[in-house]
Short mmCIF file of C-alpha atoms in Angstrom, two decimals:
data_model
loop_
_atom_site.label_atom_id
_atom_site.label_comp_id
_atom_site.label_asym_id
_atom_site.label_seq_id
_atom_site.Cartn_x
_atom_site.Cartn_y
_atom_site.Cartn_z
CA MET X 214 73.88 77.93 -64.23
CA TRP X 215 71.37 75.52 -65.95
CA ALA X 216 69.43 78.21 -67.53
CA ASP X 217 71.22 77.85 -70.82
CA GLY X 218 72.31 74.22 -70.43
CA PRO X 219 70.46 70.80 -70.41
CA MET X 220 68.19 69.61 -67.51
CA PRO X 221 69.45 66.75 -65.23
CA SER X 222 68.60 63.30 -66.55
CA ALA X 223 66.11 61.07 -64.69
CA ASP X 224 68.63 58.27 -64.90
CA THR X 225 71.02 59.87 -62.47
CA PRO X 226 72.19 57.72 -59.51
CA THR X 227 70.07 59.76 -57.09
CA ALA X 228 66.84 59.15 -59.00
CA MET X 229 67.55 55.47 -59.39
CA LEU X 230 68.13 54.93 -55.63
CA ALA X 231 64.98 56.82 -54.86
CA GLY X 232 62.93 54.33 -56.89
CA LEU X 233 64.39 51.35 -55.00
CA ARG X 234 63.51 52.61 -51.46
CA PRO X 235 60.10 51.51 -50.03
CA PRO X 236 57.70 54.32 -49.38
CA ARG X 237 57.38 55.38 -45.74
CA ASP X 238 54.06 54.94 -43.84
CA PRO X 239 52.79 58.39 -43.13
CA GLY X 240 51.62 57.11 -39.74
CA GLY X 241 55.05 56.29 -38.52
CA PRO X 242 56.80 53.01 -37.81
CA ARG X 243 54.71 49.97 -36.55
CA PRO X 244 55.91 47.51 -33.87
CA PRO X 245 56.47 43.95 -35.04
CA ARG X 246 53.55 41.45 -34.56
CA ARG X 247 53.87 38.78 -31.84
CA PRO X 248 53.31 35.19 -32.79
CA LEU X 249 49.91 33.70 -31.57
CA GLY X 250 51.44 30.51 -30.26
CA PRO X 251 49.28 28.27 -27.90
CA ARG X 252 47.46 31.13 -26.12
CA ARG X 253 43.93 30.55 -27.60
CA PRO X 254 43.72 26.75 -26.80
CA VAL X 255 44.80 27.44 -23.22
CA LEU X 256 41.96 29.96 -22.77
CA ILE X 257 39.40 27.43 -24.14
CA VAL X 258 40.57 24.72 -21.72
CA ILE X 259 40.36 27.12 -18.76
CA ALA X 260 36.82 28.21 -19.72
CA ALA X 261 35.65 24.58 -20.07
CA ALA X 262 37.12 23.68 -16.68
CA ALA X 263 35.30 26.62 -15.08
CA VAL X 264 31.95 25.48 -16.55
CA VAL X 265 32.47 21.93 -15.28
CA ALA X 266 33.32 23.22 -11.82
CA ILE X 267 30.16 25.37 -11.71
CA VAL X 268 27.90 22.47 -12.76
CA ALA X 269 29.50 20.14 -10.23
CA GLY X 270 28.97 22.72 -7.50
CA ILE X 271 25.26 23.08 -8.32
CA VAL X 272 24.75 19.31 -8.24
CA LEU X 273 26.56 19.03 -4.91
CA VAL X 274 24.51 21.81 -3.33
CA LYS X 275 21.23 20.19 -4.43
CA ALA X 276 22.33 16.83 -3.09
CA LEU X 277 23.30 18.26 0.29
CA SER X 278 20.12 20.29 0.60
CA GLY X 279 17.91 17.25 -0.08
CA SER X 280 16.10 18.74 -3.03
CA PRO X 281 12.68 17.13 -3.54
CA PRO X 282 12.16 14.95 -6.62
CA ALA X 283 10.47 16.34 -9.67
CA SER X 284 6.69 16.62 -9.50
CA GLY X 285 6.26 14.01 -12.21
CA SER X 286 8.25 11.43 -10.21
CA THR X 287 6.27 12.22 -7.05
CA GLY X 288 2.95 11.76 -8.83
CA THR X 289 3.99 8.43 -10.31
CA ALA X 290 5.24 7.12 -6.97
CA SER X 291 2.04 8.22 -5.24
CA ALA X 292 -0.15 6.49 -7.83
CA THR X 293 1.88 3.29 -7.54
CA SER X 294 1.61 3.34 -3.74
CA SER X 295 -2.14 3.89 -3.90
CA ALA X 296 -2.62 1.02 -6.33
CA SER X 297 -0.52 -1.28 -4.15
CA SER X 298 -2.55 -0.35 -1.07
CA GLN X 299 -5.84 -1.04 -2.86
CA ASP X 300 -4.59 -4.43 -4.02
CA ALA X 301 -3.51 -5.37 -0.48
CA ARG X 302 -6.94 -4.32 0.85
CA ARG X 303 -8.73 -6.41 -1.76
CA GLN X 304 -6.64 -9.48 -0.96
CA ALA X 305 -7.32 -9.07 2.76
CA ALA X 306 -11.06 -8.81 2.06
CA VAL X 307 -10.94 -12.02 -0.02
CA GLN X 308 -9.25 -13.85 2.86
CA MET X 309 -11.87 -12.48 5.26
CA ASP X 310 -14.64 -13.70 2.97
CA ARG X 311 -13.28 -17.26 3.23
CA LEU X 312 -13.32 -17.13 7.02
CA LEU X 313 -16.90 -15.89 6.98
CA ALA X 314 -17.95 -18.74 4.68
CA GLN X 315 -16.59 -21.24 7.20
CA SER X 316 -18.43 -19.47 10.01
CA VAL X 317 -21.71 -19.64 8.09
CA THR X 318 -21.25 -23.40 7.58
CA ASP X 319 -20.68 -23.88 11.32
CA ARG X 320 -23.74 -21.84 12.20
CA ALA X 321 -25.98 -23.89 9.93
CA ALA X 322 -24.89 -27.08 11.72
CA VAL X 323 -25.42 -25.45 15.14
CA THR X 324 -28.93 -24.29 14.19
CA ASN X 325 -29.93 -27.80 13.11
CA ALA X 326 -28.50 -29.33 16.28
CA ALA X 327 -30.33 -26.82 18.49
CA GLU X 328 -33.62 -27.64 16.80
CA ASP X 329 -33.00 -31.35 17.35
CA VAL X 330 -32.33 -30.87 21.07
CA ARG X 331 -35.38 -28.68 21.58
CA GLY X 332 -37.54 -31.29 19.90
CA CYS X 333 -35.91 -34.16 21.84
CA GLY X 334 -34.76 -35.60 18.55
CA PRO X 335 -32.96 -38.87 18.01
CA SER X 336 -29.46 -37.37 17.66
CA LEU X 337 -28.83 -35.82 21.10
CA SER X 338 -25.34 -37.32 21.46
CA GLN X 339 -24.44 -36.21 17.94
CA ASP X 340 -25.86 -32.77 18.67
CA ALA X 341 -23.50 -32.38 21.61
CA GLN X 342 -20.56 -33.20 19.34
CA THR X 343 -21.79 -30.71 16.73
CA PHE X 344 -21.81 -27.90 19.30
CA ALA X 345 -18.35 -28.87 20.56
CA HIS X 346 -16.96 -28.96 17.01
CA SER X 347 -18.44 -25.54 16.30
CA ALA X 348 -16.82 -24.10 19.46
CA SER X 349 -13.45 -25.50 18.35
CA SER X 350 -13.96 -24.12 14.84
CA ARG X 351 -14.66 -20.65 16.28
CA GLN X 352 -11.33 -20.74 18.09
CA GLN X 353 -9.55 -21.69 14.89
CA LEU X 354 -11.27 -18.85 13.06
CA LEU X 355 -10.16 -16.42 15.76
CA SER X 356 -6.56 -17.60 15.35
CA ARG X 357 -6.72 -17.21 11.57
CA LEU X 358 -8.33 -13.80 11.92
CA ALA X 359 -5.53 -12.62 14.22
CA SER X 360 -2.90 -13.59 11.61
CA LEU X 361 -4.91 -12.57 8.53
CA PRO X 362 -2.52 -11.29 5.80
CA GLY X 363 -3.06 -7.59 5.14
CA ARG X 364 -5.48 -7.16 8.06
CA SER X 365 -4.06 -3.68 8.66
CA GLN X 366 -5.76 -2.63 5.41
CA LEU X 367 -9.19 -3.40 6.89
CA PRO X 368 -11.06 -1.25 9.45
CA ALA X 369 -9.85 -2.00 12.97
CA ALA X 370 -13.36 -1.57 14.42
CA MET X 371 -14.73 -4.16 12.02
CA LEU X 372 -12.04 -6.68 12.96
CA GLN X 373 -12.71 -6.10 16.65
CA ALA X 374 -16.45 -6.60 16.16
CA LEU X 375 -15.91 -9.93 14.43
CA THR X 376 -13.43 -11.02 17.10
CA SER X 377 -15.95 -10.25 19.84
CA ALA X 378 -18.72 -12.04 17.94
CA TRP X 379 -16.74 -15.24 17.46
CA GLN X 380 -15.50 -15.24 21.06
CA ALA X 381 -19.06 -14.96 22.35
CA SER X 382 -20.33 -17.55 19.86
CA ALA X 383 -17.66 -20.03 20.97
CA GLN X 384 -18.92 -19.66 24.54
CA VAL X 385 -22.51 -20.18 23.37
CA ASP X 386 -21.53 -23.35 21.50
CA THR X 387 -19.78 -24.70 24.58
CA ASP X 388 -22.87 -24.10 26.74
CA LEU X 389 -25.15 -25.68 24.15
CA SER X 390 -22.91 -28.74 23.93
CA ARG X 391 -23.33 -29.27 27.68
CA TRP X 392 -27.05 -28.66 27.34
CA ALA X 393 -27.37 -31.36 24.66
CA GLN X 394 -25.23 -33.79 26.67
CA ASP X 395 -27.34 -33.12 29.75
CA ASN X 396 -30.48 -33.98 27.84
CA ALA X 397 -28.92 -37.11 26.40
CA THR X 398 -27.78 -38.30 29.86
CA ARG X 399 -30.74 -37.38 32.02
CA GLY X 400 -33.41 -37.93 29.44
CA CYS X 401 -35.01 -35.30 27.24
CA HIS X 402 -38.27 -33.65 28.26
CA HIS X 403 -39.76 -30.77 26.33
CA HIS X 404 -40.49 -28.76 29.49
CA ARG X 405 -36.93 -29.12 30.86
CA GLY X 406 -35.32 -27.17 28.07
CA ARG X 407 -36.32 -23.82 29.49
CA SER X 408 -34.99 -24.56 32.97
CA ASP X 409 -31.67 -26.16 31.99
CA ALA X 410 -28.75 -24.31 33.58
CA TYR X 411 -26.50 -24.65 30.55
CA LEU X 412 -29.14 -23.31 28.24
CA ARG X 413 -29.68 -20.30 30.52
CA ALA X 414 -25.92 -19.72 30.68
CA SER X 415 -25.80 -19.39 26.90
CA ALA X 416 -28.18 -16.41 26.88
CA ALA X 417 -25.67 -13.71 27.94
CA PRO X 418 -22.92 -14.56 25.40
CA GLU X 419 -25.61 -14.98 22.74
CA THR X 420 -26.68 -11.37 23.32
CA ARG X 421 -23.09 -10.14 23.06
CA ALA X 422 -22.56 -12.13 19.87
CA THR X 423 -25.70 -10.66 18.31
CA VAL X 424 -24.64 -7.08 18.98
CA ALA X 425 -21.11 -7.68 17.66
CA LYS X 426 -22.35 -9.46 14.53
CA ARG X 427 -24.67 -6.59 13.71
CA ALA X 428 -21.81 -4.09 14.05
CA PHE X 429 -19.54 -6.24 11.90
CA ALA X 430 -22.08 -6.72 9.10
CA ALA X 431 -22.71 -2.97 8.88
CA GLN X 432 -19.00 -2.38 8.16
CA TRP X 433 -18.31 -5.48 6.10
CA ASN X 434 -21.10 -5.27 3.54
CA PRO X 435 -19.89 -2.03 1.84
CA ILE X 436 -16.43 -3.58 1.46
CA ALA X 437 -17.91 -6.82 0.15
CA ARG X 438 -19.92 -4.94 -2.47
CA GLN X 439 -16.84 -3.00 -3.56
CA TYR X 440 -14.92 -6.21 -4.34
CA GLY X 441 -17.83 -8.40 -5.41
CA LEU X 442 -17.79 -10.58 -2.27
CA THR X 443 -20.62 -12.08 -0.20
CA THR X 444 -22.67 -9.79 2.04
CA TYR X 445 -24.25 -11.08 5.28
CA GLN X 446 -27.00 -10.36 7.71
CA ARG X 447 -26.41 -10.63 11.42
CA ASN X 448 -28.34 -13.89 11.77
CA GLN X 449 -26.30 -15.59 9.03
CA LEU X 450 -23.00 -15.36 10.89
#
């Protein structure tokens, strides 16, 4: 019918409506998007709580199992303990050195008194008092040695040797005091010294004291050298 007539105009109602319609997605209709809302913050909070719980569990397990301290802490504590022990040993040795100095002073007085008695000197009564004072001083030294601060830091065998030496020496001093008094009372004669009963009685404890002093000096002198203290020979104590 339109072969001889005009073509339809592009401004027809059908063409105009077609231009106003949105083009269709060739892939078909899409579902509407859901709003995000608070979902992401909730997931972050849950994850953080899980991490905290895991860390707390690890700490609790280590605490219950008694995990050893770090090696660095152990080394520092060990070094501190060793230094403290060495300081306590040095202080004990210094205190011991003071006791020995007192013992040496007593021995010097005893030696002079013994020479005076043997020679029938003019101070027999005073000699007897010197021996008695030395015996009392030995007992005081023994008491101070027993309560010496830090004595556990010193060798037990050395302490025992000194204890035995001072005990025997106190007995010797007591016997010599009676010997001097006997000579002062009965009259001193050079030939009587060898036969005096008190002088003979002092021989046995003197032997014990000599052995103990030798053992003590052998153990004390290395310690004294280490801390710059006085060393002794057996016959000085």
